[in-house]
PDB file of C-alpha atoms and ligand atoms in Angstrom:
ATOM      1  CA  MET A 854       0.000   0.000   0.000  1.00  0.00           C
ATOM      2  CA  LYS A 855       2.655   2.502   1.056  1.00  0.00           C
ATOM      3  CA  ASN A 856       4.647   1.994  -2.140  1.00  0.00           C
ATOM      4  CA  LYS A 857       1.687   3.430  -4.081  1.00  0.00           C
ATOM      5  CA  ILE A 858       2.150   6.761  -2.326  1.00  0.00           C
ATOM      6  CA  ASP A 859       4.028   9.568  -4.047  1.00  0.00           C
ATOM      7  CA  LEU A 860       6.247  11.020  -1.345  1.00  0.00           C
ATOM      8  CA  ASN A 861       6.543  14.234  -3.357  1.00  0.00           C
ATOM      9  CA  ASN A 862       2.808  14.940  -3.059  1.00  0.00           C
ATOM     10  CA  ILE A 863       2.120  14.592   0.622  1.00  0.00           C
ATOM     11  CA  PRO A 864      -0.514  16.793   2.304  1.00  0.00           C
ATOM     12  CA  ASN A 865       0.891  19.303   4.728  1.00  0.00           C
ATOM     13  CA  HIS A 866      -2.034  18.977   7.108  1.00  0.00           C
ATOM     14  CA  VAL A 867      -4.561  16.161   7.487  1.00  0.00           C
ATOM     15  CA  GLY A 868      -7.676  16.479   9.653  1.00  0.00           C
ATOM     16  CA  ILE A 869      -9.626  13.474  10.853  1.00  0.00           C
ATOM     17  CA  ILE A 870     -13.257  13.407  11.972  1.00  0.00           C
ATOM     18  CA  MET A 871     -13.052  10.234  14.027  1.00  0.00           C
ATOM     19  CA  ASP A 872     -16.631   8.992  13.805  1.00  0.00           C
ATOM     20  CA  GLY A 873     -18.533   5.748  14.331  1.00  0.00           C
ATOM     21  CA  ASN A 874     -17.442   4.586  17.790  1.00  0.00           C
ATOM     22  CA  GLY A 875     -21.019   4.253  19.046  1.00  0.00           C
ATOM     23  CA  ARG A 876     -22.168   2.247  16.037  1.00  0.00           C
ATOM     24  CA  TRP A 877     -19.112   0.001  16.252  1.00  0.00           C
ATOM     25  CA  ALA A 878     -20.041  -0.880  19.836  1.00  0.00           C
ATOM     26  CA  GLU A 879     -23.735  -1.284  19.082  1.00  0.00           C
ATOM     27  CA  GLN A 880     -22.891  -3.753  16.307  1.00  0.00           C
ATOM     28  CA  ARG A 881     -21.278  -5.856  19.036  1.00  0.00           C
ATOM     29  CA  GLY A 882     -24.196  -5.527  21.431  1.00  0.00           C
ATOM     30  CA  LYS A 883     -22.169  -3.301  23.736  1.00  0.00           C
ATOM     31  CA  LEU A 884     -22.599   0.151  25.205  1.00  0.00           C
ATOM     32  CA  ARG A 885     -21.456   3.095  23.085  1.00  0.00           C
ATOM     33  CA  THR A 886     -18.584   3.755  25.478  1.00  0.00           C
ATOM     34  CA  PHE A 887     -17.049   0.427  24.477  1.00  0.00           C
ATOM     35  CA  GLY A 888     -16.497   1.973  21.053  1.00  0.00           C
ATOM     36  CA  HIS A 889     -14.717   4.977  22.533  1.00  0.00           C
ATOM     37  CA  GLU A 890     -12.516   2.661  24.582  1.00  0.00           C
ATOM     38  CA  ASN A 891     -11.553   0.808  21.423  1.00  0.00           C
ATOM     39  CA  SER A 892     -10.511   3.863  19.452  1.00  0.00           C
ATOM     40  CA  ILE A 893      -6.969   4.234  20.756  1.00  0.00           C
ATOM     41  CA  GLN A 894      -5.251   1.937  18.275  1.00  0.00           C
ATOM     42  CA  SER A 895      -6.798   3.923  15.424  1.00  0.00           C
ATOM     43  CA  VAL A 896      -5.260   7.106  16.806  1.00  0.00           C
ATOM     44  CA  LYS A 897      -1.876   5.402  17.158  1.00  0.00           C
ATOM     45  CA  ASP A 898      -2.034   4.031  13.623  1.00  0.00           C
ATOM     46  CA  SER A 899      -2.863   7.464  12.224  1.00  0.00           C
ATOM     47  CA  ILE A 900       0.065   9.057  14.035  1.00  0.00           C
ATOM     48  CA  VAL A 901       2.452   6.378  12.788  1.00  0.00           C
ATOM     49  CA  GLY A 902       1.024   6.766   9.272  1.00  0.00           C
ATOM     50  CA  CYS A 903       1.680  10.502   9.360  1.00  0.00           C
ATOM     51  CA  LYS A 904       5.189  10.022  10.650  1.00  0.00           C
ATOM     52  CA  GLU A 905       6.068   7.409   8.030  1.00  0.00           C
ATOM     53  CA  LEU A 906       4.961   9.733   5.245  1.00  0.00           C
ATOM     54  CA  GLY A 907       6.431  12.870   6.755  1.00  0.00           C
ATOM     55  CA  ILE A 908       3.082  14.664   7.127  1.00  0.00           C
ATOM     56  CA  PRO A 909       3.907  17.582   9.408  1.00  0.00           C
ATOM     57  CA  TYR A 910       0.434  18.369  10.815  1.00  0.00           C
ATOM     58  CA  MET A 911      -2.519  16.253  11.824  1.00  0.00           C
ATOM     59  CA  THR A 912      -5.649  17.482  13.597  1.00  0.00           C
ATOM     60  CA  LEU A 913      -7.870  14.981  15.374  1.00  0.00           C
ATOM     61  CA  TYR A 914     -11.463  15.960  16.109  1.00  0.00           C
ATOM     62  CA  VAL A 915     -11.698  14.495  19.599  1.00  0.00           C
ATOM     63  CA  PHE A 916     -14.706  16.282  21.079  1.00  0.00           C
ATOM     64  CA  SER A 917     -16.946  18.881  19.460  1.00  0.00           C
ATOM     65  CA  SER A 918     -18.741  21.851  21.013  1.00  0.00           C
ATOM     66  CA  GLU A 919     -21.982  20.011  20.296  1.00  0.00           C
ATOM     67  CA  ASN A 920     -20.815  16.787  21.954  1.00  0.00           C
ATOM     68  CA  TRP A 921     -21.546  18.429  25.341  1.00  0.00           C
ATOM     69  CA  ASN A 922     -25.201  17.784  24.469  1.00  0.00           C
ATOM     70  CA  ARG A 923     -24.739  14.010  24.777  1.00  0.00           C
ATOM     71  CA  PRO A 924     -26.073  12.092  27.823  1.00  0.00           C
ATOM     72  CA  LYS A 925     -24.112  12.825  30.998  1.00  0.00           C
ATOM     73  CA  LYS A 926     -23.083   9.183  31.339  1.00  0.00           C
ATOM     74  CA  GLU A 927     -21.422   9.180  27.929  1.00  0.00           C
ATOM     75  CA  ILE A 928     -19.698  12.518  28.582  1.00  0.00           C
ATOM     76  CA  ASP A 929     -18.406  11.259  31.929  1.00  0.00           C
ATOM     77  CA  SER A 930     -16.937   8.170  30.346  1.00  0.00           C
ATOM     78  CA  LEU A 931     -15.371  10.226  27.534  1.00  0.00           C
ATOM     79  CA  MET A 932     -13.786  12.500  30.153  1.00  0.00           C
ATOM     80  CA  ARG A 933     -12.407   9.515  32.037  1.00  0.00           C
ATOM     81  CA  LEU A 934     -11.008   8.077  28.854  1.00  0.00           C
ATOM     82  CA  LEU A 935      -9.451  11.373  27.842  1.00  0.00           C
ATOM     83  CA  HIS A 936      -7.886  11.822  31.251  1.00  0.00           C
ATOM     84  CA  ASN A 937      -6.444   8.289  31.302  1.00  0.00           C
ATOM     85  CA  ASN A 938      -5.100   8.547  27.793  1.00  0.00           C
ATOM     86  CA  LEU A 939      -3.437  11.870  28.407  1.00  0.00           C
ATOM     87  CA  LYS A 940      -1.766  10.205  31.374  1.00  0.00           C
ATOM     88  CA  ASP A 941      -0.840   6.902  29.746  1.00  0.00           C
ATOM     89  CA  SER A 942       0.313   8.065  26.338  1.00  0.00           C
ATOM     90  CA  LEU A 943       2.577  10.951  27.335  1.00  0.00           C
ATOM     91  CA  GLU A 944       5.841   8.999  27.273  1.00  0.00           C
ATOM     92  CA  GLU A 945       4.957   7.146  24.075  1.00  0.00           C
ATOM     93  CA  ILE A 946       4.010  10.326  22.207  1.00  0.00           C
ATOM     94  CA  HIS A 947       7.045  12.160  23.552  1.00  0.00           C
ATOM     95  CA  ASN A 948       9.350   9.307  22.517  1.00  0.00           C
ATOM     96  CA  LYS A 949       7.895   9.555  19.018  1.00  0.00           C
ATOM     97  CA  ASN A 950       9.077  13.182  19.013  1.00  0.00           C
ATOM     98  CA  VAL A 951       5.497  14.387  18.427  1.00  0.00           C
ATOM     99  CA  LYS A 952       4.488  17.886  19.494  1.00  0.00           C
ATOM    100  CA  ILE A 953       0.976  18.231  20.926  1.00  0.00           C
ATOM    101  CA  ILE A 954      -1.151  21.336  20.757  1.00  0.00           C
ATOM    102  CA  ALA A 955      -4.835  21.828  21.511  1.00  0.00           C
ATOM    103  CA  ILE A 956      -7.562  23.941  19.931  1.00  0.00           C
ATOM    104  CA  GLY A 957     -11.035  24.621  21.330  1.00  0.00           C
ATOM    105  CA  GLU A 958     -12.647  25.773  24.540  1.00  0.00           C
ATOM    106  CA  ILE A 959     -10.250  23.905  26.804  1.00  0.00           C
ATOM    107  CA  GLU A 960     -11.515  25.818  29.817  1.00  0.00           C
ATOM    108  CA  LYS A 961     -14.779  23.859  29.596  1.00  0.00           C
ATOM    109  CA  PHE A 962     -13.041  20.621  30.595  1.00  0.00           C
ATOM    110  CA  PRO A 963     -12.607  19.463  34.197  1.00  0.00           C
ATOM    111  CA  VAL A 964      -9.500  21.014  35.739  1.00  0.00           C
ATOM    112  CA  VAL A 965      -7.754  17.634  36.078  1.00  0.00           C
ATOM    113  CA  ILE A 966      -7.958  17.197  32.302  1.00  0.00           C
ATOM    114  CA  GLN A 967      -6.772  20.740  31.653  1.00  0.00           C
ATOM    115  CA  LYS A 968      -3.768  20.114  33.900  1.00  0.00           C
ATOM    116  CA  ARG A 969      -2.907  16.848  32.131  1.00  0.00           C
ATOM    117  CA  LEU A 970      -3.244  18.540  28.789  1.00  0.00           C
ATOM    118  CA  PHE A 971      -0.999  21.479  29.682  1.00  0.00           C
ATOM    119  CA  LEU A 972       1.582  19.039  31.030  1.00  0.00           C
ATOM    120  CA  PHE A 973       1.448  17.214  27.705  1.00  0.00           C
ATOM    121  CA  ILE A 974       1.773  20.420  25.700  1.00  0.00           C
ATOM    122  CA  LYS A 975       4.669  21.664  27.833  1.00  0.00           C
ATOM    123  CA  LYS A 976       6.583  18.383  27.741  1.00  0.00           C
ATOM    124  CA  THR A 977       6.294  17.996  23.972  1.00  0.00           C
ATOM    125  CA  GLU A 978       6.691  21.631  22.947  1.00  0.00           C
ATOM    126  CA  ASN A 979      10.163  21.222  21.451  1.00  0.00           C
ATOM    127  CA  ASN A 980       9.419  17.997  19.577  1.00  0.00           C
ATOM    128  CA  THR A 981       9.993  18.136  15.867  1.00  0.00           C
ATOM    129  CA  SER A 982       8.773  15.030  14.004  1.00  0.00           C
ATOM    130  CA  MET A 983       5.189  16.283  13.599  1.00  0.00           C
ATOM    131  CA  THR A 984       2.529  18.412  15.270  1.00  0.00           C
ATOM    132  CA  LEU A 985      -0.587  16.667  16.520  1.00  0.00           C
ATOM    133  CA  VAL A 986      -3.449  19.087  17.056  1.00  0.00           C
ATOM    134  CA  LEU A 987      -6.183  17.908  19.401  1.00  0.00           C
ATOM    135  CA  ALA A 988      -9.545  19.554  18.755  1.00  0.00           C
ATOM    136  CA  LEU A 989     -11.172  19.543  22.175  1.00  0.00           C
ATOM    137  CA  SER A 990     -14.527  21.149  22.817  1.00  0.00           C
ATOM    138  CA  TYR A 991     -13.903  22.554  19.376  1.00  0.00           C
ATOM    139  CA  GLY A 992     -16.468  24.135  17.115  1.00  0.00           C
ATOM    140  CA  SER A 993     -15.477  26.195  14.135  1.00  0.00           C
ATOM    141  CA  ARG A 994     -18.425  28.585  14.406  1.00  0.00           C
ATOM    142  CA  GLU A 995     -17.489  29.304  18.012  1.00  0.00           C
ATOM    143  CA  GLU A 996     -13.886  29.800  16.891  1.00  0.00           C
ATOM    144  CA  ILE A 997     -14.916  32.327  14.229  1.00  0.00           C
ATOM    145  CA  ILE A 998     -17.155  34.256  16.646  1.00  0.00           C
ATOM    146  CA  ARG A 999     -14.357  34.306  19.200  1.00  0.00           C
ATOM    147  CA  ALA A1000     -11.931  35.730  16.630  1.00  0.00           C
ATOM    148  CA  THR A1001     -14.498  38.323  15.564  1.00  0.00           C
ATOM    149  CA  LYS A1002     -14.960  39.476  19.156  1.00  0.00           C
ATOM    150  CA  ILE A1003     -11.223  39.825  19.752  1.00  0.00           C
ATOM    151  CA  ILE A1004     -10.846  41.830  16.554  1.00  0.00           C
ATOM    152  CA  ALA A1005     -13.922  43.978  17.271  1.00  0.00           C
ATOM    153  CA  LYS A1006     -12.467  44.832  20.657  1.00  0.00           C
ATOM    154  CA  LYS A1007      -9.187  45.909  19.053  1.00  0.00           C
ATOM    155  CA  VAL A1008     -11.091  48.228  16.712  1.00  0.00           C
ATOM    156  CA  TYR A1009     -13.226  49.544  19.552  1.00  0.00           C
ATOM    157  CA  MET A1010     -10.140  50.285  21.658  1.00  0.00           C
ATOM    158  CA  GLY A1011      -8.614  52.101  18.714  1.00  0.00           C
ATOM    159  CA  ASN A1012      -5.650  49.688  18.484  1.00  0.00           C
ATOM    160  CA  ILE A1013      -6.397  48.879  14.852  1.00  0.00           C
ATOM    161  CA  THR A1014      -8.537  50.309  12.038  1.00  0.00           C
ATOM    162  CA  LEU A1015     -11.001  48.452   9.826  1.00  0.00           C
ATOM    163  CA  GLU A1016      -8.428  48.523   7.036  1.00  0.00           C
ATOM    164  CA  ASP A1017      -6.106  46.357   9.125  1.00  0.00           C
ATOM    165  CA  ILE A1018      -8.582  43.482   8.911  1.00  0.00           C
ATOM    166  CA  ASN A1019      -7.665  41.251   6.006  1.00  0.00           C
ATOM    167  CA  PHE A1020      -7.445  37.559   5.332  1.00  0.00           C
ATOM    168  CA  SER A1021      -4.220  36.875   7.204  1.00  0.00           C
ATOM    169  CA  PHE A1022      -5.121  39.201  10.066  1.00  0.00           C
ATOM    170  CA  PHE A1023      -8.364  37.302  10.635  1.00  0.00           C
ATOM    171  CA  GLN A1024      -6.583  33.972  10.352  1.00  0.00           C
ATOM    172  CA  ASN A1025      -4.173  35.067  13.054  1.00  0.00           C
ATOM    173  CA  HIS A1026      -7.044  35.333  15.505  1.00  0.00           C
ATOM    174  CA  LEU A1027      -8.246  31.769  15.055  1.00  0.00           C
ATOM    175  CA  TYR A1028      -7.169  28.931  17.339  1.00  0.00           C
ATOM    176  CA  THR A1029      -5.243  27.586  14.364  1.00  0.00           C
ATOM    177  CA  LYS A1030      -3.148  30.716  13.846  1.00  0.00           C
ATOM    178  CA  LYS A1031       0.159  28.876  13.734  1.00  0.00           C
ATOM    179  CA  ILE A1032      -1.155  25.916  11.762  1.00  0.00           C
ATOM    180  CA  PRO A1033      -1.364  25.753   7.948  1.00  0.00           C
ATOM    181  CA  ASP A1034      -4.734  25.219   6.255  1.00  0.00           C
ATOM    182  CA  VAL A1035      -5.953  21.654   6.198  1.00  0.00           C
ATOM    183  CA  ASP A1036      -5.344  19.891   2.848  1.00  0.00           C
ATOM    184  CA  LEU A1037      -7.285  16.714   3.461  1.00  0.00           C
ATOM    185  CA  ILE A1038     -10.169  15.905   5.777  1.00  0.00           C
ATOM    186  CA  ILE A1039     -10.893  12.244   6.411  1.00  0.00           C
ATOM    187  CA  ARG A1040     -14.226  11.249   7.965  1.00  0.00           C
ATOM    188  CA  THR A1041     -14.906   7.692   9.004  1.00  0.00           C
ATOM    189  CA  SER A1042     -18.244   5.891   9.469  1.00  0.00           C
ATOM    190  CA  GLY A1043     -19.880   6.814   6.161  1.00  0.00           C
ATOM    191  CA  GLU A1044     -21.320  10.159   7.285  1.00  0.00           C
ATOM    192  CA  GLN A1045     -20.648  12.835   4.709  1.00  0.00           C
ATOM    193  CA  ARG A1046     -20.621  16.092   6.622  1.00  0.00           C
ATOM    194  CA  ILE A1047     -18.208  18.448   8.338  1.00  0.00           C
ATOM    195  CA  SER A1048     -19.979  18.802  11.717  1.00  0.00           C
ATOM    196  CA  ASN A1049     -18.473  22.199  12.597  1.00  0.00           C
ATOM    197  CA  PHE A1050     -14.846  21.123  12.017  1.00  0.00           C
ATOM    198  CA  LEU A1051     -12.253  23.579  10.590  1.00  0.00           C
ATOM    199  CA  LEU A1052     -14.781  25.521   8.488  1.00  0.00           C
ATOM    200  CA  TRP A1053     -12.494  28.441   7.663  1.00  0.00           C
ATOM    201  CA  GLN A1054      -9.376  26.308   7.357  1.00  0.00           C
ATOM    202  CA  SER A1055     -10.971  23.789   4.974  1.00  0.00           C
ATOM    203  CA  ALA A1056     -11.911  26.313   2.278  1.00  0.00           C
ATOM    204  CA  TYR A1057      -9.843  24.333  -0.236  1.00  0.00           C
ATOM    205  CA  ALA A1058      -9.487  21.014   1.548  1.00  0.00           C
ATOM    206  CA  GLU A1059     -10.080  17.728  -0.225  1.00  0.00           C
ATOM    207  CA  LEU A1060     -12.736  15.643   1.525  1.00  0.00           C
ATOM    208  CA  TYR A1061     -12.449  11.887   1.896  1.00  0.00           C
ATOM    209  CA  PHE A1062     -15.232   9.739   3.319  1.00  0.00           C
ATOM    210  CA  THR A1063     -14.862   6.086   4.210  1.00  0.00           C
ATOM    211  CA  ASN A1064     -17.404   3.619   5.565  1.00  0.00           C
ATOM    212  CA  VAL A1065     -14.828   2.172   7.965  1.00  0.00           C
ATOM    213  CA  LEU A1066     -15.876   2.850  11.557  1.00  0.00           C
ATOM    214  CA  TRP A1067     -13.251   4.665  13.602  1.00  0.00           C
ATOM    215  CA  PRO A1068     -12.285   1.747  15.921  1.00  0.00           C
ATOM    216  CA  ASP A1069     -11.520  -0.328  12.784  1.00  0.00           C
ATOM    217  CA  PHE A1070      -9.443   2.401  11.109  1.00  0.00           C
ATOM    218  CA  ARG A1071      -5.842   1.252  10.609  1.00  0.00           C
ATOM    219  CA  LYS A1072      -2.689   2.488   8.915  1.00  0.00           C
ATOM    220  CA  LYS A1073      -3.712   0.869   5.616  1.00  0.00           C
ATOM    221  CA  ASP A1074      -6.969   2.874   5.686  1.00  0.00           C
ATOM    222  CA  PHE A1075      -4.989   6.024   6.363  1.00  0.00           C
ATOM    223  CA  PHE A1076      -2.697   5.271   3.423  1.00  0.00           C
ATOM    224  CA  GLU A1077      -5.724   4.570   1.228  1.00  0.00           C
ATOM    225  CA  ALA A1078      -7.014   8.062   2.020  1.00  0.00           C
ATOM    226  CA  ILE A1079      -3.657   9.560   1.050  1.00  0.00           C
ATOM    227  CA  ILE A1080      -3.595   7.598  -2.222  1.00  0.00           C
ATOM    228  CA  ASN A1081      -7.093   8.876  -2.995  1.00  0.00           C
ATOM    229  CA  TYR A1082      -5.999  12.436  -2.154  1.00  0.00           C
ATOM    230  CA  GLN A1083      -3.112  12.131  -4.585  1.00  0.00           C
ATOM    231  CA  LYS A1084      -5.540  11.429  -7.434  1.00  0.00           C
ATOM    232  CA  ARG A1085      -7.294  14.762  -6.933  1.00  0.00           C
ATOM    233  CA  ARG A1086      -6.530  17.788  -9.065  1.00  0.00           C
ATOM    234  CA  ARG A1087      -6.423  20.755  -6.756  1.00  0.00           C
ATOM    235  CA  ARG A1088      -7.169  23.851  -8.780  1.00  0.00           C
ATOM    236  CA  PHE A1089      -7.743  26.568  -6.159  1.00  0.00           C
ATOM    237  CA  GLY A1090     -10.062  28.351  -8.580  1.00  0.00           C
ATOM    238  CA  LYS A1091      -7.432  28.537 -11.303  1.00  0.00           C
ATOM    239  CA  VAL A1092      -7.242  26.835 -14.674  1.00  0.00           C
ATOM    240  CA  ILE A1093      -4.518  24.219 -14.581  1.00  0.00           C
TER     241      ILE A1093
HETATM  242  C1  IPE B 116     -17.138   9.550  17.501  1.00  0.00           C
HETATM  243  O1  IPE B 116     -17.991   8.457  17.545  1.00  0.00           O
HETATM  244  C2  IPE B 116     -16.635   9.963  18.859  1.00  0.00           C
HETATM  245  C3  IPE B 116     -17.131  11.262  19.340  1.00  0.00           C
HETATM  246  C4  IPE B 116     -17.875  12.082  18.647  1.00  0.00           C
HETATM  247  C5  IPE B 116     -16.742  11.671  20.682  1.00  0.00           C
HETATM  248  P1  IPE B 116     -19.529   8.620  17.886  1.00  0.00           P
HETATM  249  O2  IPE B 116     -19.691   8.570  19.360  1.00  0.00           O
HETATM  250  O3  IPE B 116     -20.093   9.839  17.243  1.00  0.00           O
HETATM  251  O4  IPE B 116     -20.152   7.310  17.243  1.00  0.00           O
HETATM  252  P2  IPE B 116     -21.449   7.213  16.331  1.00  0.00           P
HETATM  253  O5  IPE B 116     -21.317   8.226  15.249  1.00  0.00           O
HETATM  254  O6  IPE B 116     -22.617   7.519  17.208  1.00  0.00           O
HETATM  255  O7  IPE B 116     -21.458   5.810  15.822  1.00  0.00           O
HETATM  256  C1  IPE B 117     -18.200  14.772  14.987  1.00  0.00           C
HETATM  257  O1  IPE B 117     -18.879  13.575  15.176  1.00  0.00           O
HETATM  258  C2  IPE B 117     -17.409  15.137  16.202  1.00  0.00           C
HETATM  259  C3  IPE B 117     -16.247  14.285  16.494  1.00  0.00           C
HETATM  260  C4  IPE B 117     -15.831  13.303  15.762  1.00  0.00           C
HETATM  261  C5  IPE B 117     -15.512  14.616  17.697  1.00  0.00           C
HETATM  262  P1  IPE B 117     -20.398  13.550  15.674  1.00  0.00           P
HETATM  263  O2  IPE B 117     -20.821  12.147  15.727  1.00  0.00           O
HETATM  264  O3  IPE B 117     -20.537  14.358  16.914  1.00  0.00           O
HETATM  265  O4  IPE B 117     -21.136  14.355  14.494  1.00  0.00           O
HETATM  266  P2  IPE B 117     -22.637  14.280  13.992  1.00  0.00           P
HETATM  267  O5  IPE B 117     -23.507  14.568  15.175  1.00  0.00           O
HETATM  268  O6  IPE B 117     -22.882  12.912  13.446  1.00  0.00           O
HETATM  269  O7  IPE B 117     -22.741  15.321  12.927  1.00  0.00           O
HETATM  270 MG1   MG B 118     -20.929  10.213  15.457  1.00  0.00          MG
END
């Protein structure tokens, strides 16, 4: 599979909407949380896939702004899982030389998770093999409103004028300010929608949908997505 990949045409930034955990569990007659618990290998495989291909940025949609509307029991178990994984995977991620950053309303998480996360970010901040962006309590509409408010305040305070607001200025007020636009978005589970993920940043992203449920997603599936991406002709509005 990997030998079909052109290493000269690798996306700079891949985003993954990791979907289908609940259905995966239900197919096995288990509670939805069983699916979440079985999603770790898929994350590991995606990281290794990125590293093998030299993809510098990957964003994982871990928990959306709207996911807070799920039943309390499911949220509690997701929080537990997140907390445990942040604890257990720190050494492994650090040894892989992966840098972790987070985007989203982190302050909405329990303090213990915030602390774990900041520890993770601090420990891995000088790592250089790739940047793994965790989208946590992330919603792109919220992100855009937040940026608008910050900018509006700067205008109101007289620190900038309306003319200062352009494409790159706006971009610099998003959570993703230091991260390049996403080139490829992969969504598992057969759903074909964006669900409030990287709306601004995906203006020219290629979209790839697979029926594979997230807990079944492996490196070969990741490579398949990259091979599919490499068949696309990205025109960016031009004639080429
Ligand atoms: C994705 O799987 C995980 C999160 C959104 C946290 P789901 O929990 O959405 O699983 P399905 O889509 O209901 O099968
Ligand atoms: C999107 O999946 C969010 C994450 C993968 C974290 P959802 O399962 O929440 O999205 P919808 O509700 O099917 O659109
Ligand atoms: Mg879902």
